[in-house]
Coordinates of C-alpha atoms and ligand atoms in Angstrom, one line a residue:
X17 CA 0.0 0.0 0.0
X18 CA 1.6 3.3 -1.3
X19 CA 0.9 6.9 -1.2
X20 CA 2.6 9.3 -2.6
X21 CA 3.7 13.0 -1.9
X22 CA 4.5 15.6 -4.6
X23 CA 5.9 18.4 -3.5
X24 CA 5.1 21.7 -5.6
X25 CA 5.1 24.1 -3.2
X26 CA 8.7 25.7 -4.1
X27 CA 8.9 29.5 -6.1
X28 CA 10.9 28.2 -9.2
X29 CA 12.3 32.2 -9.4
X30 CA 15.0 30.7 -12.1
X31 CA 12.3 30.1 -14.6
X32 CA 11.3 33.8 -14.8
X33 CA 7.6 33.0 -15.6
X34 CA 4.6 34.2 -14.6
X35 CA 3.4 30.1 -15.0
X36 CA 4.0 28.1 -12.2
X37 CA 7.3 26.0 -12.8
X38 CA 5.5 22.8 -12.6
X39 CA 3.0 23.4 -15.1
X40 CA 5.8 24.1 -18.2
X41 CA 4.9 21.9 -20.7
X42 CA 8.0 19.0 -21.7
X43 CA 6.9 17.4 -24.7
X44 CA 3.4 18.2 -24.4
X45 CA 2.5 17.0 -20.4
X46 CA 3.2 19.7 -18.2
X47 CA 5.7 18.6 -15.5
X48 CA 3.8 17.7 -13.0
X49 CA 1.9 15.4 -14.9
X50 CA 4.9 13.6 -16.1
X51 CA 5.4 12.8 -12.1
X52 CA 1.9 11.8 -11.7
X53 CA 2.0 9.8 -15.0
X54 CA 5.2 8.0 -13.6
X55 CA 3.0 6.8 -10.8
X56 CA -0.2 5.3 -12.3
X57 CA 1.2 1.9 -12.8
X58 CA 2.2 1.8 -9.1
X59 CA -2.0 1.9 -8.4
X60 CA -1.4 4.7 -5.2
X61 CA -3.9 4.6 -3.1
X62 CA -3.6 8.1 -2.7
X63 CA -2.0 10.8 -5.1
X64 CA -1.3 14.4 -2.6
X65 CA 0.5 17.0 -4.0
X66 CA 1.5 19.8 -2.0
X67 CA 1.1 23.1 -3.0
X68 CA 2.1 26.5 -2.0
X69 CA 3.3 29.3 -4.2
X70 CA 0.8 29.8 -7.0
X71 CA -1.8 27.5 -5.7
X72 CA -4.5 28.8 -7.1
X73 CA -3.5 27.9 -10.6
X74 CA -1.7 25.0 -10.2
X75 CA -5.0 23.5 -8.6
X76 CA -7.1 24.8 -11.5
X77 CA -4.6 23.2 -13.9
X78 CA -4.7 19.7 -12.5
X79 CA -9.1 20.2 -12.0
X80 CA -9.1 17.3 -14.7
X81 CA -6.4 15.2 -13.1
X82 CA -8.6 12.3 -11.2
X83 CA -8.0 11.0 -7.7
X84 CA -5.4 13.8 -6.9
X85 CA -5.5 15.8 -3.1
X86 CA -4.2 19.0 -2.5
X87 CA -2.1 19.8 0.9
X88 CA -1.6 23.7 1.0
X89 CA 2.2 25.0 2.1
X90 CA 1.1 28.4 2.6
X91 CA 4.5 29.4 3.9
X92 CA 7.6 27.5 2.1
X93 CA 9.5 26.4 5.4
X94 CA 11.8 23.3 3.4
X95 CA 11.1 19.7 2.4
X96 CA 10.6 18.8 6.3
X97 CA 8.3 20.8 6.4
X98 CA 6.6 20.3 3.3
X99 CA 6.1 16.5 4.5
X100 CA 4.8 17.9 7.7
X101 CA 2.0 19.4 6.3
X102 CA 0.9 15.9 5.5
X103 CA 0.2 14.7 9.3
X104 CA -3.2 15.4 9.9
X105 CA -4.2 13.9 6.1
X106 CA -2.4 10.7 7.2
X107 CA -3.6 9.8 11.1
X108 CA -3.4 6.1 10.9
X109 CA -2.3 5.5 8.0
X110 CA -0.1 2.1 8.6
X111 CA 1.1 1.7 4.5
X112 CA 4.5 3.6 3.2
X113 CA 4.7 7.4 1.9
X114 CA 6.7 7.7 -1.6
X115 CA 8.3 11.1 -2.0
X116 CA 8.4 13.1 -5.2
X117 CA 9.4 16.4 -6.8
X118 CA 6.8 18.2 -9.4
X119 CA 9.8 19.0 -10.9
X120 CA 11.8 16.2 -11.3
X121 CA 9.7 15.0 -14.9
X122 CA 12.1 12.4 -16.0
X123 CA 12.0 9.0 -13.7
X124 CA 10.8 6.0 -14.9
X125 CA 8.1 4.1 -13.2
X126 CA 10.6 1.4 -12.8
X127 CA 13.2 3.0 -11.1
X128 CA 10.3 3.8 -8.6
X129 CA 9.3 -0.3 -9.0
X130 CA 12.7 -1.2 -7.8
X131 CA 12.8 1.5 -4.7
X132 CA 9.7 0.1 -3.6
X133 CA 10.9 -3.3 -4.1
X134 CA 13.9 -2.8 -1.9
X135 CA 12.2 -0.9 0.7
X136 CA 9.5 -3.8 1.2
X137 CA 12.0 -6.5 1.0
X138 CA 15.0 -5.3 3.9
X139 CA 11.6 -4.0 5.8
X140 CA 13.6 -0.3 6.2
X141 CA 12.3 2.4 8.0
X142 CA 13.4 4.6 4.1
X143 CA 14.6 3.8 1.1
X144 CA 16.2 6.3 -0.6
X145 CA 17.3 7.3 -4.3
X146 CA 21.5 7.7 -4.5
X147 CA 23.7 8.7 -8.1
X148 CA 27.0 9.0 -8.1
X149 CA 27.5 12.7 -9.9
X150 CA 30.6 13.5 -11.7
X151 CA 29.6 17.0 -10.7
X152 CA 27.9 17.6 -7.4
X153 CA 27.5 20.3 -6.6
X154 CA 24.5 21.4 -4.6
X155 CA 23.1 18.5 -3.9
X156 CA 22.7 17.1 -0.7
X157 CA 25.7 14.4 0.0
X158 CA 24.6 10.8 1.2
X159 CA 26.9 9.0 3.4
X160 CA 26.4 5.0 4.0
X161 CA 28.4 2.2 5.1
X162 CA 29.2 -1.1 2.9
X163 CA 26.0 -2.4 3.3
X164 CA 24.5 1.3 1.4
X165 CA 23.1 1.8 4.8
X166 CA 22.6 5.4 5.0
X167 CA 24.7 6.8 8.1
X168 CA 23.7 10.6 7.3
X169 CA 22.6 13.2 4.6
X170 CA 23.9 16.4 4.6
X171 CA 23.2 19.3 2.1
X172 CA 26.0 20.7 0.8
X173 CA 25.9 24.0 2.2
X174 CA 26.3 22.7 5.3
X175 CA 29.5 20.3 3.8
X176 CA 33.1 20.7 4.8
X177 CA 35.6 20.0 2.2
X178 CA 36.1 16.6 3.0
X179 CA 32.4 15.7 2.9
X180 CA 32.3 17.4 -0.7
X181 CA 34.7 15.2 -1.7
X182 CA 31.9 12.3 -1.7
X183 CA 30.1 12.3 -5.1
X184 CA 27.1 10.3 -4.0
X185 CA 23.9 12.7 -4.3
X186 CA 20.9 12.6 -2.6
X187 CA 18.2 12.5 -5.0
X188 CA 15.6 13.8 -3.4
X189 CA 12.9 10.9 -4.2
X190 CA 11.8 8.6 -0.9
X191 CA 10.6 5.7 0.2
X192 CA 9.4 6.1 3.9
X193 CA 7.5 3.7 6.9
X194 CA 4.7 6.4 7.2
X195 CA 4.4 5.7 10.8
X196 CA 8.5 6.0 11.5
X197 CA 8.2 9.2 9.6
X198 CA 5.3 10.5 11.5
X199 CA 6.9 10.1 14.7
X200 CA 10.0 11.9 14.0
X201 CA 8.7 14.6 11.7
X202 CA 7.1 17.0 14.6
X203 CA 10.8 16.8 16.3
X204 CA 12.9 18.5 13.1
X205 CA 15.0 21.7 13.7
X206 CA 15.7 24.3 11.0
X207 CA 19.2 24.8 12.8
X208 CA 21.0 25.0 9.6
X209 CA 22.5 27.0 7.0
X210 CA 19.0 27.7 5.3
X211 CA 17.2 28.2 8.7
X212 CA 14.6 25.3 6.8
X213 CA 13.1 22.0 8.0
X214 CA 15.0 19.7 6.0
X215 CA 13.3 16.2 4.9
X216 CA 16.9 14.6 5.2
X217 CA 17.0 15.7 8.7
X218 CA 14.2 13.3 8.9
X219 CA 15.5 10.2 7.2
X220 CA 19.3 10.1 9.0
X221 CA 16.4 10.2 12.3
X222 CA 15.2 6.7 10.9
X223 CA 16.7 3.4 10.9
X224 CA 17.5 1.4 8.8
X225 CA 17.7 3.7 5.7
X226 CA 18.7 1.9 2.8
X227 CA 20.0 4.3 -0.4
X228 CA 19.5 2.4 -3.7
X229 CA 21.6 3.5 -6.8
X230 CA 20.4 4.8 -9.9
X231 CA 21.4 3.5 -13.6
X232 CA 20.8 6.0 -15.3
X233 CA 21.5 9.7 -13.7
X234 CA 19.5 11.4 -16.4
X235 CA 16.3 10.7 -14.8
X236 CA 16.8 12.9 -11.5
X237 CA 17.5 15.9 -13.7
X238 CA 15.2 18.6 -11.9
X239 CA 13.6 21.5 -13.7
X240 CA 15.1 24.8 -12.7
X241 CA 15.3 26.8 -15.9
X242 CA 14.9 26.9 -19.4
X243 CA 18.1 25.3 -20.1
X244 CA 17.2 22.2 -18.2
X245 CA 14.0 22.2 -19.5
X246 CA 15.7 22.1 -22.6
X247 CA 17.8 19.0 -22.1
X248 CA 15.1 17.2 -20.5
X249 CA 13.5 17.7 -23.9
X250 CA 16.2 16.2 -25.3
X251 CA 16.7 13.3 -22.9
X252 CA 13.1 12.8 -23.6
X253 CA 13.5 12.7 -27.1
X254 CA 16.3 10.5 -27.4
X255 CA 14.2 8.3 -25.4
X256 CA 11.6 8.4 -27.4
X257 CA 13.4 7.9 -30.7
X258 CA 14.9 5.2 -29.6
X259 CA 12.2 2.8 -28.5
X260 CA 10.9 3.2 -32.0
X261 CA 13.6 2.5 -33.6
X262 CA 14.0 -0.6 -31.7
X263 CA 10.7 -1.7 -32.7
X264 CA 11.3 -1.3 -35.9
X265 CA 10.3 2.4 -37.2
X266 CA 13.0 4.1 -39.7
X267 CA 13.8 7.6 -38.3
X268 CA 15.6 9.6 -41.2
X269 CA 17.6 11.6 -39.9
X270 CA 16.6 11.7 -36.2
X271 CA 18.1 14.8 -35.2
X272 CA 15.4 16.8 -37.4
X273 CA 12.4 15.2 -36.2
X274 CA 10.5 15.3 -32.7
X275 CA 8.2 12.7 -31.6
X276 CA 6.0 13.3 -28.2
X277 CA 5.7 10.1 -26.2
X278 CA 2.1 9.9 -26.5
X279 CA 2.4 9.0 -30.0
X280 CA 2.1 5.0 -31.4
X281 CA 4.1 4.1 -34.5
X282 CA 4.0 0.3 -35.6
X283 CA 6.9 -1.3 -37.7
X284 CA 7.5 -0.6 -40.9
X285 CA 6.4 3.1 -40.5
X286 CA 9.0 5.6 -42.3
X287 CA 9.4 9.0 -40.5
X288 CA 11.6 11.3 -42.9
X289 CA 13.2 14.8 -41.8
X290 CA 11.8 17.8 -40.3
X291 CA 8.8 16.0 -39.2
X292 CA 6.6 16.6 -35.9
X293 CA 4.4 14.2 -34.6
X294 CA 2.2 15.5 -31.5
X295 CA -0.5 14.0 -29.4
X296 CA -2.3 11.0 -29.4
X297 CA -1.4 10.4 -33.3
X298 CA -1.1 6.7 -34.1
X299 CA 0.4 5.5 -37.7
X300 CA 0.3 2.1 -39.0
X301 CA 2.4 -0.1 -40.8
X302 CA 4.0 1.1 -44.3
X303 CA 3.4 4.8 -43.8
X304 CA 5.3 6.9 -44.9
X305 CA 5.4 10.3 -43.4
X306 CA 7.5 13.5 -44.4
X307 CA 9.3 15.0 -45.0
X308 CA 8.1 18.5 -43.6
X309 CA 4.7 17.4 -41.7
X310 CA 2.8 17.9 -38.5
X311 CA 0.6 15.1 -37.1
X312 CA -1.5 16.2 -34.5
X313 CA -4.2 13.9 -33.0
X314 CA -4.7 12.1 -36.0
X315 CA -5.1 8.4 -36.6
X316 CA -3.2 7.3 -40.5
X317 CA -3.8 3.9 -41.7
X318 CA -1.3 1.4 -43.2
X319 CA 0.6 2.3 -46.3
X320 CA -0.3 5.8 -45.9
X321 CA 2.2 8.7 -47.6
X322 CA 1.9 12.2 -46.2
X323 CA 4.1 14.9 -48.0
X324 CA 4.9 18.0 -46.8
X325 CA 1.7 18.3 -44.9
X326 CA -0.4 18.9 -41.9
X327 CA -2.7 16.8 -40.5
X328 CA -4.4 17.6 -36.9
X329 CA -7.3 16.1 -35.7
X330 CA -7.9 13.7 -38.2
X331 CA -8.1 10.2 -39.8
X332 CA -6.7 8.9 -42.5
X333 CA -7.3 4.9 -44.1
X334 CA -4.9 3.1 -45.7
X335 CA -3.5 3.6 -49.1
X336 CA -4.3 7.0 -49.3
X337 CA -2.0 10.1 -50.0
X338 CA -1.4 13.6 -48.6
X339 CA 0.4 16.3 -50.1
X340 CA 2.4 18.1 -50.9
X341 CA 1.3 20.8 -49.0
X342 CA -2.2 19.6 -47.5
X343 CA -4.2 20.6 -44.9
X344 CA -6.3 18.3 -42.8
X345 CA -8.6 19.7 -39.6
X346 CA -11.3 19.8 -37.6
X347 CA -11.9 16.4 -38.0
X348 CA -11.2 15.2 -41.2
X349 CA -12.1 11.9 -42.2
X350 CA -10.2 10.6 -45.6
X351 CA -11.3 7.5 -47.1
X352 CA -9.0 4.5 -48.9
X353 CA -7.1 4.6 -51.4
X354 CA -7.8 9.1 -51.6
X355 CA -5.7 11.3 -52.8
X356 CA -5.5 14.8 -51.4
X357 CA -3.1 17.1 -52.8
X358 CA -1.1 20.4 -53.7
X359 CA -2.6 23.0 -51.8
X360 CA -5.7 21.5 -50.9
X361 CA -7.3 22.6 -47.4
X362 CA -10.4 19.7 -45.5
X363 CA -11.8 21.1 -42.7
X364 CA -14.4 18.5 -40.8
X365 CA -14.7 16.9 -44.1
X366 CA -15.8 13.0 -44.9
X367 CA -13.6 11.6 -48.3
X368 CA -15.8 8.3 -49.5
X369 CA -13.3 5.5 -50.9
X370 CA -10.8 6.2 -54.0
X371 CA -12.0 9.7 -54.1
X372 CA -9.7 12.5 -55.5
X373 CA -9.0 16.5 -54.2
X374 CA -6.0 17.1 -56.1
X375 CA -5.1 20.5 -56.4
X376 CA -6.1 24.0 -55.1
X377 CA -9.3 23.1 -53.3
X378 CA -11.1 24.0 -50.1
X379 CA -13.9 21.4 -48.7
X380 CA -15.3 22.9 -45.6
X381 CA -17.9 20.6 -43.6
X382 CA -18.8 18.1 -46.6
X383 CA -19.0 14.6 -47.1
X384 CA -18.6 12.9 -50.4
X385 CA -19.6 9.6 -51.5
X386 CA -17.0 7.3 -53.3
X387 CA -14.7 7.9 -56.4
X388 CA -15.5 11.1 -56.5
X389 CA -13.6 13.8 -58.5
X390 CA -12.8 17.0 -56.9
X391 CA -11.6 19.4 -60.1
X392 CA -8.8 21.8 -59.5
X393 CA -10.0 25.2 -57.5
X394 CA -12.9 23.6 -55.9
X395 CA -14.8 25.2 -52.9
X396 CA -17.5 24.9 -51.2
X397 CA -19.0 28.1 -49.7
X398 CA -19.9 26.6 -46.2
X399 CA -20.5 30.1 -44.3
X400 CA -23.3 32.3 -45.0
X401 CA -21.7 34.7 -42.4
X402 CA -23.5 33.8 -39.5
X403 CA -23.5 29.8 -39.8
X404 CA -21.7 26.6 -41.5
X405 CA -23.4 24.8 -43.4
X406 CA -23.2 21.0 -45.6
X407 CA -22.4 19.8 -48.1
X408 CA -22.9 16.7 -49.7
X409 CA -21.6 14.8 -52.9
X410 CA -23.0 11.1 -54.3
X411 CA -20.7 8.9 -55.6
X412 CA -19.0 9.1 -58.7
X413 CA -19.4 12.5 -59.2
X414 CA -16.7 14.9 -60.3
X415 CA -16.4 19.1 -60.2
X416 CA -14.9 21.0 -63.0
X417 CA -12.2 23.4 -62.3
X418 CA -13.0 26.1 -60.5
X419 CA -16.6 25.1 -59.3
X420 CA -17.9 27.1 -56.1
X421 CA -20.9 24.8 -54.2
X422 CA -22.7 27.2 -52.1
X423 CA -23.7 25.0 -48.9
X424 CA -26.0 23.7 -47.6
X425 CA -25.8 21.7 -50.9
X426 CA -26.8 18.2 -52.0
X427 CA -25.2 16.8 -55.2
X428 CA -26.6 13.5 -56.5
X429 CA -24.2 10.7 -57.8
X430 CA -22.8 10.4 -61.4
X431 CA -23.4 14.3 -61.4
X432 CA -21.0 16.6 -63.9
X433 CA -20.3 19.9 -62.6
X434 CA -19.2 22.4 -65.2
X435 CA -15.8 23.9 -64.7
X436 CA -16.8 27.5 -63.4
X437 CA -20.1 27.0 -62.1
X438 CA -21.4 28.2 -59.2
X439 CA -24.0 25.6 -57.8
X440 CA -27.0 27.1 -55.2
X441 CA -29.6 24.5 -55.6
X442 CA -29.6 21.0 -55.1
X443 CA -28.7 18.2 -58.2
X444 CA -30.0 15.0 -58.7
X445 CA -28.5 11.8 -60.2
X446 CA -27.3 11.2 -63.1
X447 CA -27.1 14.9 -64.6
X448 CA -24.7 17.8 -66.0
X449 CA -25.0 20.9 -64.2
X450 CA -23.6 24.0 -65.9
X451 CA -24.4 26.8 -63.4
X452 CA -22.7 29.8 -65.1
X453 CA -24.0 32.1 -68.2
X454 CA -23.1 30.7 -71.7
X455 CA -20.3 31.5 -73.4
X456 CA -21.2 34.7 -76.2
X457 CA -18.9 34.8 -79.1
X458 CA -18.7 38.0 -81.4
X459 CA -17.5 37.2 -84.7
X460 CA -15.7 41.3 -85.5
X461 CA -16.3 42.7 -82.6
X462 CA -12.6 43.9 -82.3
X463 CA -12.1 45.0 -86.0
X464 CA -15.6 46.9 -85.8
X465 CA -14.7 48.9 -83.0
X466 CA -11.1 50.0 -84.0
X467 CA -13.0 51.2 -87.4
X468 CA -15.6 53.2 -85.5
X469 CA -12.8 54.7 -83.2
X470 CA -10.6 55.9 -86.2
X471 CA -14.2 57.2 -88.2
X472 CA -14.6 59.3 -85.0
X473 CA -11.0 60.7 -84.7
X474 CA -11.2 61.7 -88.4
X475 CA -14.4 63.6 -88.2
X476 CA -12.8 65.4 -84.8
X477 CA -9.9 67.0 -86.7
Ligands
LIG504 C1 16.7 18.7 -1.9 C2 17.4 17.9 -0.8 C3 18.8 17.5 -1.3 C4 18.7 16.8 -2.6 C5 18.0 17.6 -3.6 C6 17.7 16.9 -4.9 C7 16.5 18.7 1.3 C8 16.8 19.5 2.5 N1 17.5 18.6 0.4 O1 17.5 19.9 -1.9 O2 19.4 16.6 -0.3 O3 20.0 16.5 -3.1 O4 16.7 18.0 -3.1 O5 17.1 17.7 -5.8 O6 15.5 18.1 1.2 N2 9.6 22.3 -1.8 C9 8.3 22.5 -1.3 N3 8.2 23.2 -0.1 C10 9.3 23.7 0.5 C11 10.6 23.5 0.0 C12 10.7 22.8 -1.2 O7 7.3 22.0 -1.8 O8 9.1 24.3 1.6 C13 9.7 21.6 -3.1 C14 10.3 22.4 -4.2 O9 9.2 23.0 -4.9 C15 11.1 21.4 -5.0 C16 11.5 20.3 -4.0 O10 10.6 20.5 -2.9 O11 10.3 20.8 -6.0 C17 12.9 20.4 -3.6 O12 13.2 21.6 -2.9 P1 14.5 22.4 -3.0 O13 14.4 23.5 -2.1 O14 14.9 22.7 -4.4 O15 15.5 21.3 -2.4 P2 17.0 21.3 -2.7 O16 17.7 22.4 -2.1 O17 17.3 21.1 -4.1
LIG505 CA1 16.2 21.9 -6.3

């Protein structure tokens, strides 16, 4: 039985932002909800984060979070006394407290499986997370005997040089007895350099306190400014990048392209330079995406190409093809075996089976049968100023260049649209609709009017 702490009480002064540090978005989750995703496996029974500076919105931010408590820190007094402010939540509470920072985004849920594991199994009072640093500095230094028994922490303000010296850091993530922590926590002292209540104070008052090493340092990386939000960006992405490529996704190029961890890619899937891929996008096998695109949202079937192209929001089915330079929104819906092309904008559109928008058009809020041809310059007029309106297209029919279909519209199947017309009123099946006044010739209309012109000048002069 597990709770866990998140402390997010601290000022984070070193982003210089009026948004609360723990709400800056890495790879589209916030911080804090990287921490609270890093947990869900672990089923808490609890989930209490501790808030203090900025309260207000980091509560509102986390409204849709479910199952998460809020412990106020009005007053920032240290980590001691962050974990204080958990008492009266936690009277009789007999399970163990797990300790984390809202800005320390990068640990894995099984680094956090293992410290549990080892603080269950040697029955310690804490269990606590340990690197070896090749720098340091400022973190607090842990001390143990051969046994990584944890003799004492100290910060490393209150270090002398010898204690420096020791390159094993304190990472700040915990594994406590709830009830051995609850006892000592009312008896801390800020008598140190920061005149705070330290949480370490607390664990080298428990015994035994076990430190378990980390494998991979990167993942303690805390957030305190841009920089390091940058290179836990990176860090993530490199992550990222390469669990794909281990399951069998070409990256071309990797450095160029950015993939947030929400995102599912199957084998096979081709992902060429300078492309994005955001959200809860999902490709299948064969695709082909790039180079140059943004997938937001967006679910692309198998053997899929998308060019140069955006797509948010949307779904794609197999064999189709995007782009160059496409535009999918607002809940497009592209059909098999489509193909949607230069410059050609679908916003909440439906695309039947095998249907065709290849060049210059804009479908606004229409759906369209199957095979259907979309002529080059195609729009439909879906606003009337004040609302959207439909359109709708029966299989097989095809637009000429240039056509403008004035929603709300119905067009039957196996209709012709003439190139250039500009359709009101509804079609039925099976018909040619030429919407735009006939063409007038004027067999020496030219040669008549330069005669009369030069008739006029001479009778001027
Ligand atoms: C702490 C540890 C140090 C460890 C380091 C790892 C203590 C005394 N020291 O130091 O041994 O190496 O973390 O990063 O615990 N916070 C609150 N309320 C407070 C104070 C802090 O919620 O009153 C939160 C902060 O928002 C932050 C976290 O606790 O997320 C750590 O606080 P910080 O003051 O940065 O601790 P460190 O000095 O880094
Ligand atoms: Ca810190």
């Amino acid at each position: 039985m597990v709770v866990v702490a998140i402390l997010a009480a601290g000022r984070g002064t070193r982003m210089k932002s009026n948004l609360p540090k723990v709400l800056h978005s890495l790879g589209g989750r916030s911080l804090i909800e990287r921490v609270i995703d890093s947990v869900k496996p672990l089923s808490p029974t609890r989930q209490m984060v501790i808030v203090g500076y900025q309260a207000v919105e980091v509560k509102a931010a986390m409204q849709s979070v479910p199952d998460l408590e809020f412990v106020e820190q009005s007053v920032q007094l240290g980590t001691g006394h962050a974990i204080q402010q958990l008492l009266p939540h936690l009277q009789g509470y007999t399970g163990d407290l797990l300790v984390l920072y809202g800005d320390v985004p990068l640990l894995r849920t099984e680094t956090l499986k293992n410290l549990l594991q080892t603080h269950t199994q040697h029955q310690n009072a804490a269990t606590i997370l340990t690197a070896h640093l090749d720098n340091p500095k400022g973190y607090g230094r842990v001390f143990c005997n051969s046994e990584n028994i944890v003799q004492q922490i100290i910060e490393d303000r209150d270090c002398t040089p010898d204690q420096k010296e020791n390159n094993r850091i304190n990472a700040g993530i915990y594994c406590f007895r709830w009830q051995d922590l609850a006892k000592v926590l009312p008896h801390l002292q800020a008598n140190n350099s920061q005149k705070e209540y330290y949480l370490t104070d607390a664990v080298s008052a428990l015994k035994p306190v076990m430190a378990v090493d980390l494998e991979d340092y990167q993942e303690i990386l805390g957030i305190n400014d841009r920089l390091q939000l940058a290179t836990a960006y990176e860090i993530l992405q490199k992550r990222v990048k390469e669990k794909w490529m281990t399951a069998g996704v070409t990256l071309i190029n990797p450095d160029s392209i950015t993939i947030d961890d929400t995102v599912e890619l199957q084998p096979d899937v081709i992902i060429e330079p300078q492309t994005h891929l955001r959200g809860n996008t999902v490709i299948q096998t064969g695709s082909r995406i790039g180079p140059g695109s943004l997938i937001e949202n967006s679910q692309i079937g198998e053997n899929v190409t998308v060019l140069y192209s955006v797509v948010t929001d949307s779904i794609v089915q197999p064999g189709t093809r995007i782009g160059p330079y496409a535009h999918l929104r607002g809940h497009a819906e592209v059909g098999a075996f489509c193909r949607v092309g230069n410059f050609v904008e679908l916003k909440n559109t439906k695309l039947g089976d095998c249907t065709n928008v290849a060049h210059l058009s804009y479908l606004g809020d229409t759906t369209t049968g199957k095979k259907v041809n979309i002529g080059a310059g195609t729009i439909t007029a879906n606003y009337d100023g004040v609302k959207k309106h439909r359109t709708i297209i029966g299989d097989s029919t095809g637009t000429g260049s240039n056509s403008v279909l004035v929603a709300p519209l119905k067009l039957g199947s196996d209709v012709y649209v003439a190139a250039g017309s500009t359709v009101t009123e509804d079609v039925p099946d099976d018909c040619l609709v030429i919407a735009r006044t006939r063409q007038v010739v004027k067999p020496g209309w030219v040669s008549n009017k330069r005669d009369a012109q030069s008739e006029q000048l001479k009778n001027e002069s």
